[in-house]
PDB file of C-alpha atoms in Angstrom:
ATOM      1  CA  MET I  15      71.391 102.490  96.329  1.00  0.00           C
ATOM      2  CA  VAL I  16      69.477 100.839  99.165  1.00  0.00           C
ATOM      3  CA  THR I  17      66.414  98.782  98.284  1.00  0.00           C
ATOM      4  CA  GLY I  18      64.057  98.126 101.169  1.00  0.00           C
ATOM      5  CA  GLY I  19      65.390 101.339 102.676  1.00  0.00           C
ATOM      6  CA  SER I  20      62.182 102.904 103.943  1.00  0.00           C
ATOM      7  CA  LYS I  21      62.137 101.244 107.376  1.00  0.00           C
ATOM      8  CA  GLY I  22      63.946  98.987 109.824  1.00  0.00           C
ATOM      9  CA  ILE I  23      67.357  97.664 108.823  1.00  0.00           C
ATOM     10  CA  GLY I  24      67.212  99.348 105.430  1.00  0.00           C
ATOM     11  CA  ALA I  25      66.528 102.781 106.893  1.00  0.00           C
ATOM     12  CA  ALA I  26      69.309 102.356 109.471  1.00  0.00           C
ATOM     13  CA  THR I  27      71.659 101.388 106.645  1.00  0.00           C
ATOM     14  CA  CYS I  28      70.724 104.501 104.678  1.00  0.00           C
ATOM     15  CA  ARG I  29      71.529 106.653 107.700  1.00  0.00           C
ATOM     16  CA  MET I  30      74.833 104.898 108.354  1.00  0.00           C
ATOM     17  CA  LEU I  31      75.954 105.168 104.719  1.00  0.00           C
ATOM     18  CA  ALA I  32      74.987 108.850 104.623  1.00  0.00           C
ATOM     19  CA  GLY I  33      76.849 109.408 107.878  1.00  0.00           C
ATOM     20  CA  ASN I  34      79.944 108.147 106.087  1.00  0.00           C
ATOM     21  CA  ARG I  35      79.578 110.646 103.238  1.00  0.00           C
ATOM     22  CA  ALA I  36      77.751 108.453 100.731  1.00  0.00           C
ATOM     23  CA  ARG I  37      75.105 109.891  98.443  1.00  0.00           C
ATOM     24  CA  VAL I  38      72.099 107.695  99.141  1.00  0.00           C
ATOM     25  CA  ALA I  39      69.116 106.606  97.073  1.00  0.00           C
ATOM     26  CA  VAL I  40      66.338 105.216  99.263  1.00  0.00           C
ATOM     27  CA  ASN I  41      63.975 102.654  97.732  1.00  0.00           C
ATOM     28  CA  GLY I  42      60.854 101.074  99.164  1.00  0.00           C
ATOM     29  CA  ARG I  43      57.182 100.428  98.481  1.00  0.00           C
ATOM     30  CA  ASP I  44      55.880 102.886 101.095  1.00  0.00           C
ATOM     31  CA  PRO I  45      56.128 106.469  99.771  1.00  0.00           C
ATOM     32  CA  ALA I  46      55.527 107.955 103.220  1.00  0.00           C
ATOM     33  CA  GLY I  47      58.284 105.817 104.715  1.00  0.00           C
ATOM     34  CA  ILE I  48      60.680 106.766 101.924  1.00  0.00           C
ATOM     35  CA  ASP I  49      59.897 110.457 102.374  1.00  0.00           C
ATOM     36  CA  GLY I  50      60.520 110.237 106.118  1.00  0.00           C
ATOM     37  CA  VAL I  51      63.930 108.606 105.696  1.00  0.00           C
ATOM     38  CA  VAL I  52      64.972 111.026 102.955  1.00  0.00           C
ATOM     39  CA  ALA I  53      63.853 114.036 104.987  1.00  0.00           C
ATOM     40  CA  GLY I  54      66.000 112.881 107.897  1.00  0.00           C
ATOM     41  CA  LEU I  55      69.002 112.389 105.625  1.00  0.00           C
ATOM     42  CA  LEU I  56      68.613 115.804 104.039  1.00  0.00           C
ATOM     43  CA  GLU I  57      68.246 117.402 107.456  1.00  0.00           C
ATOM     44  CA  SER I  58      71.558 115.847 108.478  1.00  0.00           C
ATOM     45  CA  GLY I  59      73.234 117.419 105.449  1.00  0.00           C
ATOM     46  CA  ALA I  60      73.375 114.295 103.291  1.00  0.00           C
ATOM     47  CA  ASP I  61      72.721 114.135  99.563  1.00  0.00           C
ATOM     48  CA  ALA I  62      69.753 111.790  99.168  1.00  0.00           C
ATOM     49  CA  ILE I  63      66.756 111.000  97.000  1.00  0.00           C
ATOM     50  CA  GLY I  64      63.822 108.612  97.344  1.00  0.00           C
ATOM     51  CA  VAL I  65      62.640 106.271  94.607  1.00  0.00           C
ATOM     52  CA  SER I  66      59.564 104.088  94.928  1.00  0.00           C
ATOM     53  CA  ALA I  67      59.756 100.855  92.922  1.00  0.00           C
ATOM     54  CA  ASP I  68      58.590  97.263  93.114  1.00  0.00           C
ATOM     55  CA  CYS I  69      61.759  95.162  93.099  1.00  0.00           C
ATOM     56  CA  THR I  70      59.938  92.133  91.701  1.00  0.00           C
ATOM     57  CA  SER I  71      59.562  94.094  88.435  1.00  0.00           C
ATOM     58  CA  PHE I  72      62.684  94.415  86.294  1.00  0.00           C
ATOM     59  CA  ALA I  73      61.137  97.289  84.337  1.00  0.00           C
ATOM     60  CA  GLU I  74      60.554  99.275  87.541  1.00  0.00           C
ATOM     61  CA  ILE I  75      64.081  98.554  88.782  1.00  0.00           C
ATOM     62  CA  GLU I  76      65.532  99.731  85.474  1.00  0.00           C
ATOM     63  CA  ARG I  77      63.572 102.985  85.693  1.00  0.00           C
ATOM     64  CA  MET I  78      64.787 103.413  89.274  1.00  0.00           C
ATOM     65  CA  ARG I  79      68.411 102.798  88.307  1.00  0.00           C
ATOM     66  CA  GLU I  80      68.241 105.276  85.429  1.00  0.00           C
ATOM     67  CA  ARG I  81      66.835 107.982  87.685  1.00  0.00           C
ATOM     68  CA  VAL I  82      69.356 107.322  90.456  1.00  0.00           C
ATOM     69  CA  GLU I  83      72.296 107.459  88.062  1.00  0.00           C
ATOM     70  CA  ARG I  84      70.911 110.573  86.409  1.00  0.00           C
ATOM     71  CA  GLU I  85      70.529 112.426  89.717  1.00  0.00           C
ATOM     72  CA  LEU I  86      73.326 110.992  91.879  1.00  0.00           C
ATOM     73  CA  GLY I  87      75.796 109.490  89.421  1.00  0.00           C
ATOM     74  CA  PRO I  88      77.040 105.914  88.925  1.00  0.00           C
ATOM     75  CA  THR I  89      76.138 103.439  91.647  1.00  0.00           C
ATOM     76  CA  ASP I  90      79.248 102.229  93.474  1.00  0.00           C
ATOM     77  CA  VAL I  91      77.418 100.491  96.328  1.00  0.00           C
ATOM     78  CA  LEU I  92      74.242  98.446  95.908  1.00  0.00           C
ATOM     79  CA  VAL I  93      72.468  97.284  99.060  1.00  0.00           C
ATOM     80  CA  ALA I  94      69.788  94.812  97.949  1.00  0.00           C
ATOM     81  CA  PHE I  95      67.648  94.536 101.067  1.00  0.00           C
ATOM     82  CA  ALA I  96      64.113  94.519  99.630  1.00  0.00           C
ATOM     83  CA  GLY I  97      62.257  91.441 100.818  1.00  0.00           C
ATOM     84  CA  GLY I  98      59.194  90.045 102.485  1.00  0.00           C
ATOM     85  CA  PHE I  99      58.318  87.754 105.365  1.00  0.00           C
ATOM     86  CA  ALA I 100      55.934  84.847 105.838  1.00  0.00           C
ATOM     87  CA  THR I 101      54.053  83.527 108.826  1.00  0.00           C
ATOM     88  CA  PHE I 102      54.667  79.881 109.627  1.00  0.00           C
ATOM     89  CA  SER I 103      52.875  77.219 107.641  1.00  0.00           C
ATOM     90  CA  ALA I 104      53.862  73.595 107.091  1.00  0.00           C
ATOM     91  CA  VAL I 105      55.001  72.727 103.575  1.00  0.00           C
ATOM     92  CA  HIS I 106      51.891  70.689 102.799  1.00  0.00           C
ATOM     93  CA  GLU I 107      49.713  73.596 103.984  1.00  0.00           C
ATOM     94  CA  THR I 108      51.581  76.307 102.058  1.00  0.00           C
ATOM     95  CA  SER I 109      49.628  77.494  99.049  1.00  0.00           C
ATOM     96  CA  GLU I 110      51.294  77.873  95.675  1.00  0.00           C
ATOM     97  CA  ASP I 111      50.504  81.589  95.732  1.00  0.00           C
ATOM     98  CA  GLU I 112      52.156  82.020  99.139  1.00  0.00           C
ATOM     99  CA  TRP I 113      55.257  80.105  98.033  1.00  0.00           C
ATOM    100  CA  ARG I 114      55.623  82.178  94.871  1.00  0.00           C
ATOM    101  CA  ALA I 115      55.041  85.456  96.722  1.00  0.00           C
ATOM    102  CA  VAL I 116      57.736  84.741  99.324  1.00  0.00           C
ATOM    103  CA  VAL I 117      60.300  83.560  96.772  1.00  0.00           C
ATOM    104  CA  GLU I 118      59.517  86.473  94.441  1.00  0.00           C
ATOM    105  CA  SER I 119      59.749  89.164  97.110  1.00  0.00           C
ATOM    106  CA  ASN I 120      63.062  87.859  98.451  1.00  0.00           C
ATOM    107  CA  LEU I 121      65.138  85.785  96.019  1.00  0.00           C
ATOM    108  CA  THR I 122      63.764  87.068  92.722  1.00  0.00           C
ATOM    109  CA  ALA I 123      63.822  90.689  93.884  1.00  0.00           C
ATOM    110  CA  THR I 124      67.482  90.331  94.836  1.00  0.00           C
ATOM    111  CA  PHE I 125      68.340  88.716  91.507  1.00  0.00           C
ATOM    112  CA  LEU I 126      66.558  91.373  89.439  1.00  0.00           C
ATOM    113  CA  THR I 127      68.142  94.226  91.397  1.00  0.00           C
ATOM    114  CA  ILE I 128      71.638  92.815  90.916  1.00  0.00           C
ATOM    115  CA  LYS I 129      70.907  92.112  87.247  1.00  0.00           C
ATOM    116  CA  SER I 130      70.040  95.778  86.680  1.00  0.00           C
ATOM    117  CA  PHE I 131      72.951  97.413  88.495  1.00  0.00           C
ATOM    118  CA  LEU I 132      75.721  94.917  87.764  1.00  0.00           C
ATOM    119  CA  PRO I 133      76.503  95.788  84.102  1.00  0.00           C
ATOM    120  CA  GLY I 134      77.520  99.339  85.045  1.00  0.00           C
ATOM    121  CA  MET I 135      79.774  98.074  87.818  1.00  0.00           C
ATOM    122  CA  ILE I 136      81.419  95.601  85.443  1.00  0.00           C
ATOM    123  CA  GLU I 137      81.965  98.340  82.880  1.00  0.00           C
ATOM    124  CA  ARG I 138      83.530 100.656  85.495  1.00  0.00           C
ATOM    125  CA  ARG I 139      85.443  97.695  87.023  1.00  0.00           C
ATOM    126  CA  ARG I 140      84.453  98.574  90.552  1.00  0.00           C
ATOM    127  CA  GLY I 141      81.535  98.191  92.928  1.00  0.00           C
ATOM    128  CA  ALA I 142      80.301  96.559  96.108  1.00  0.00           C
ATOM    129  CA  ILE I 143      77.031  94.702  96.488  1.00  0.00           C
ATOM    130  CA  VAL I 144      75.531  93.597  99.816  1.00  0.00           C
ATOM    131  CA  THR I 145      72.525  91.262  99.901  1.00  0.00           C
ATOM    132  CA  MET I 146      70.160  90.333 102.716  1.00  0.00           C
ATOM    133  CA  ALA I 147      69.683  86.737 103.851  1.00  0.00           C
ATOM    134  CA  SER I 148      68.570  85.596 107.312  1.00  0.00           C
ATOM    135  CA  ASN I 149      69.425  83.077 109.967  1.00  0.00           C
ATOM    136  CA  ALA I 150      66.374  81.279 108.545  1.00  0.00           C
ATOM    137  CA  GLY I 151      68.510  80.376 105.544  1.00  0.00           C
ATOM    138  CA  ARG I 152      71.471  79.311 107.674  1.00  0.00           C
ATOM    139  CA  PHE I 153      70.091  76.669 110.044  1.00  0.00           C
ATOM    140  CA  LEU I 154      66.968  74.599 110.613  1.00  0.00           C
ATOM    141  CA  ASP I 155      64.250  75.827 112.961  1.00  0.00           C
ATOM    142  CA  MET I 156      60.799  74.280 113.123  1.00  0.00           C
ATOM    143  CA  LYS I 157      59.297  77.714 113.803  1.00  0.00           C
ATOM    144  CA  LEU I 158      60.453  79.102 110.457  1.00  0.00           C
ATOM    145  CA  THR I 159      58.500  78.586 107.259  1.00  0.00           C
ATOM    146  CA  ALA I 160      60.158  76.600 104.469  1.00  0.00           C
ATOM    147  CA  SER I 161      59.364  79.144 101.754  1.00  0.00           C
ATOM    148  CA  TYR I 162      61.176  81.948 103.585  1.00  0.00           C
ATOM    149  CA  ALA I 163      64.097  79.721 104.589  1.00  0.00           C
ATOM    150  CA  ALA I 164      64.526  78.451 101.037  1.00  0.00           C
ATOM    151  CA  ALA I 165      64.388  81.968  99.574  1.00  0.00           C
ATOM    152  CA  LYS I 166      66.970  83.289 102.035  1.00  0.00           C
ATOM    153  CA  ALA I 167      69.261  80.270 101.532  1.00  0.00           C
ATOM    154  CA  GLY I 168      68.936  80.956  97.814  1.00  0.00           C
ATOM    155  CA  ILE I 169      70.178  84.508  98.372  1.00  0.00           C
ATOM    156  CA  VAL I 170      73.279  83.141 100.117  1.00  0.00           C
ATOM    157  CA  MET I 171      74.119  80.959  97.117  1.00  0.00           C
ATOM    158  CA  LEU I 172      73.182  83.659  94.594  1.00  0.00           C
ATOM    159  CA  THR I 173      75.606  85.972  96.372  1.00  0.00           C
ATOM    160  CA  ARG I 174      78.413  83.443  96.127  1.00  0.00           C
ATOM    161  CA  HIS I 175      77.784  82.702  92.463  1.00  0.00           C
ATOM    162  CA  VAL I 176      77.713  86.380  91.493  1.00  0.00           C
ATOM    163  CA  ALA I 177      80.863  87.012  93.542  1.00  0.00           C
ATOM    164  CA  LEU I 178      82.626  84.205  91.659  1.00  0.00           C
ATOM    165  CA  GLU I 179      81.523  85.569  88.283  1.00  0.00           C
ATOM    166  CA  VAL I 180      82.417  89.224  88.788  1.00  0.00           C
ATOM    167  CA  GLY I 181      85.485  89.197  91.000  1.00  0.00           C
ATOM    168  CA  GLN I 182      87.617  89.473  87.865  1.00  0.00           C
ATOM    169  CA  TYR I 183      86.016  92.884  87.234  1.00  0.00           C
ATOM    170  CA  GLY I 184      86.829  94.276  90.663  1.00  0.00           C
ATOM    171  CA  VAL I 185      83.240  93.928  91.901  1.00  0.00           C
ATOM    172  CA  ARG I 186      82.673  92.434  95.373  1.00  0.00           C
ATOM    173  CA  VAL I 187      79.447  90.732  96.462  1.00  0.00           C
ATOM    174  CA  ASN I 188      78.742  89.831 100.085  1.00  0.00           C
ATOM    175  CA  CYS I 189      75.741  89.017 102.253  1.00  0.00           C
ATOM    176  CA  VAL I 190      74.446  89.764 105.740  1.00  0.00           C
ATOM    177  CA  ALA I 191      72.286  87.208 107.536  1.00  0.00           C
ATOM    178  CA  PRO I 192      70.591  88.656 110.626  1.00  0.00           C
ATOM    179  CA  ALA I 193      68.741  86.808 113.330  1.00  0.00           C
ATOM    180  CA  THR I 194      65.635  88.490 114.767  1.00  0.00           C
ATOM    181  CA  VAL I 195      66.135  92.251 114.903  1.00  0.00           C
ATOM    182  CA  ARG I 196      63.953  94.686 116.845  1.00  0.00           C
ATOM    183  CA  SER I 197      62.239  96.598 114.085  1.00  0.00           C
ATOM    184  CA  GLU I 198      58.870  98.263 113.655  1.00  0.00           C
ATOM    185  CA  ARG I 199      57.428  95.003 112.344  1.00  0.00           C
ATOM    186  CA  VAL I 200      58.860  92.896 115.174  1.00  0.00           C
ATOM    187  CA  ASP I 201      57.565  95.321 117.799  1.00  0.00           C
ATOM    188  CA  ARG I 202      54.159  95.106 116.152  1.00  0.00           C
ATOM    189  CA  ILE I 203      53.855  91.320 115.940  1.00  0.00           C
ATOM    190  CA  MET I 204      55.971  90.089 118.862  1.00  0.00           C
ATOM    191  CA  SER I 205      55.019  90.622 122.508  1.00  0.00           C
ATOM    192  CA  PRO I 206      57.620  91.925 124.982  1.00  0.00           C
ATOM    193  CA  GLN I 207      57.623  88.508 126.659  1.00  0.00           C
ATOM    194  CA  ARG I 208      58.357  86.745 123.364  1.00  0.00           C
ATOM    195  CA  GLN I 209      61.083  89.282 122.558  1.00  0.00           C
ATOM    196  CA  ALA I 210      62.719  88.502 125.913  1.00  0.00           C
ATOM    197  CA  GLU I 211      62.587  84.772 125.120  1.00  0.00           C
ATOM    198  CA  VAL I 212      64.149  85.327 121.686  1.00  0.00           C
ATOM    199  CA  ALA I 213      66.894  87.471 123.218  1.00  0.00           C
ATOM    200  CA  GLN I 214      67.889  84.599 125.501  1.00  0.00           C
ATOM    201  CA  MET I 215      68.349  82.279 122.498  1.00  0.00           C
ATOM    202  CA  ALA I 216      71.485  84.210 121.526  1.00  0.00           C
ATOM    203  CA  PRO I 217      74.771  83.704 123.416  1.00  0.00           C
ATOM    204  CA  LEU I 218      75.093  87.490 123.621  1.00  0.00           C
ATOM    205  CA  GLY I 219      71.747  87.611 125.421  1.00  0.00           C
ATOM    206  CA  ARG I 220      69.956  90.288 123.431  1.00  0.00           C
ATOM    207  CA  MET I 221      68.048  90.831 120.223  1.00  0.00           C
ATOM    208  CA  GLY I 222      69.708  92.727 117.445  1.00  0.00           C
ATOM    209  CA  VAL I 223      68.858  96.288 116.509  1.00  0.00           C
ATOM    210  CA  PRO I 224      68.880  97.707 112.967  1.00  0.00           C
ATOM    211  CA  ASP I 225      72.182  99.512 113.537  1.00  0.00           C
ATOM    212  CA  ASP I 226      73.900  96.161 114.205  1.00  0.00           C
ATOM    213  CA  VAL I 227      73.152  95.034 110.663  1.00  0.00           C
ATOM    214  CA  ALA I 228      73.762  98.485 109.194  1.00  0.00           C
ATOM    215  CA  ALA I 229      77.269  98.535 110.704  1.00  0.00           C
ATOM    216  CA  ALA I 230      78.108  95.145 109.191  1.00  0.00           C
ATOM    217  CA  THR I 231      76.773  96.340 105.853  1.00  0.00           C
ATOM    218  CA  LEU I 232      78.861  99.495 105.987  1.00  0.00           C
ATOM    219  CA  PHE I 233      81.957  97.376 106.641  1.00  0.00           C
ATOM    220  CA  LEU I 234      81.256  95.033 103.711  1.00  0.00           C
ATOM    221  CA  ALA I 235      80.633  97.977 101.390  1.00  0.00           C
ATOM    222  CA  SER I 236      83.791  99.806 102.453  1.00  0.00           C
ATOM    223  CA  GLU I 237      87.409  99.534 101.423  1.00  0.00           C
ATOM    224  CA  ALA I 238      88.079  97.940 104.817  1.00  0.00           C
ATOM    225  CA  ALA I 239      86.569  94.771 103.282  1.00  0.00           C
ATOM    226  CA  SER I 240      88.391  95.117  99.959  1.00  0.00           C
ATOM    227  CA  TRP I 241      89.674  91.512 100.081  1.00  0.00           C
ATOM    228  CA  MET I 242      86.320  89.977 101.022  1.00  0.00           C
ATOM    229  CA  THR I 243      83.812  88.618  98.526  1.00  0.00           C
ATOM    230  CA  GLY I 244      81.294  85.786  98.510  1.00  0.00           C
ATOM    231  CA  VAL I 245      81.072  85.981 102.316  1.00  0.00           C
ATOM    232  CA  THR I 246      77.932  85.717 104.423  1.00  0.00           C
ATOM    233  CA  VAL I 247      78.224  87.550 107.739  1.00  0.00           C
ATOM    234  CA  ASP I 248      75.923  86.193 110.445  1.00  0.00           C
ATOM    235  CA  VAL I 249      74.781  89.241 112.399  1.00  0.00           C
ATOM    236  CA  ALA I 250      72.982  87.060 114.889  1.00  0.00           C
ATOM    237  CA  GLY I 251      74.366  87.454 118.394  1.00  0.00           C
ATOM    238  CA  GLY I 252      75.958  84.019 118.087  1.00  0.00           C
ATOM    239  CA  ARG I 253      72.739  82.135 117.304  1.00  0.00           C
ATOM    240  CA  ILE I 254      74.191  80.504 114.205  1.00  0.00           C
ATOM    241  CA  MET I 255      76.517  78.537 116.492  1.00  0.00           C
ATOM    242  CA  MET I 256      73.620  76.942 118.340  1.00  0.00           C
TER     243      MET I 256
END
């Protein structure tokens, strides 16, 4: 189950999981985007379905989970990537509505998704969960908005707390924290010149691409990471060191 799977990092993760023989449920808020990802997966021979749901609504997530488990079976891997972004605004200029929207679409959506899928994993005594943070929640940067940074830092700590609670049941919970990744949204809002400047901020000298994060996610979800839980992997080209 991949939430936020209709584009960018989420879509790349769906493709990488399917390429490693997983049955994949693709979630998002854009039906056309979901359909496009699912069509590509089916064309490649994968077993996949698309499910539109708002991950800030527990009722919608529950309906999604029930359909996924009815059509594909129990969920062994949950990739909770649904989230939102915010343009920069100083704390004293951030409206209450903006703050709540950013926290809801990131931290609360992750919490509700885990809350829905976790009981089945506990009952089966197996499962892997991967959440999505950001370098915004890992270090201070004056160009990042506080609401987004706080929500993503919250996801890091939520991941660790859940990992501590459910390790005894054989369930692992880890997190990926990307720096800026070249996605459809980034190409739309960031000029080529700005992208080149951002690339030079990383010791590896380039921006990430969705497959970079998808590969880290695949590792964390796989048996290769069977003795890892509560970890946040900075998929950031080295920027977290700076």
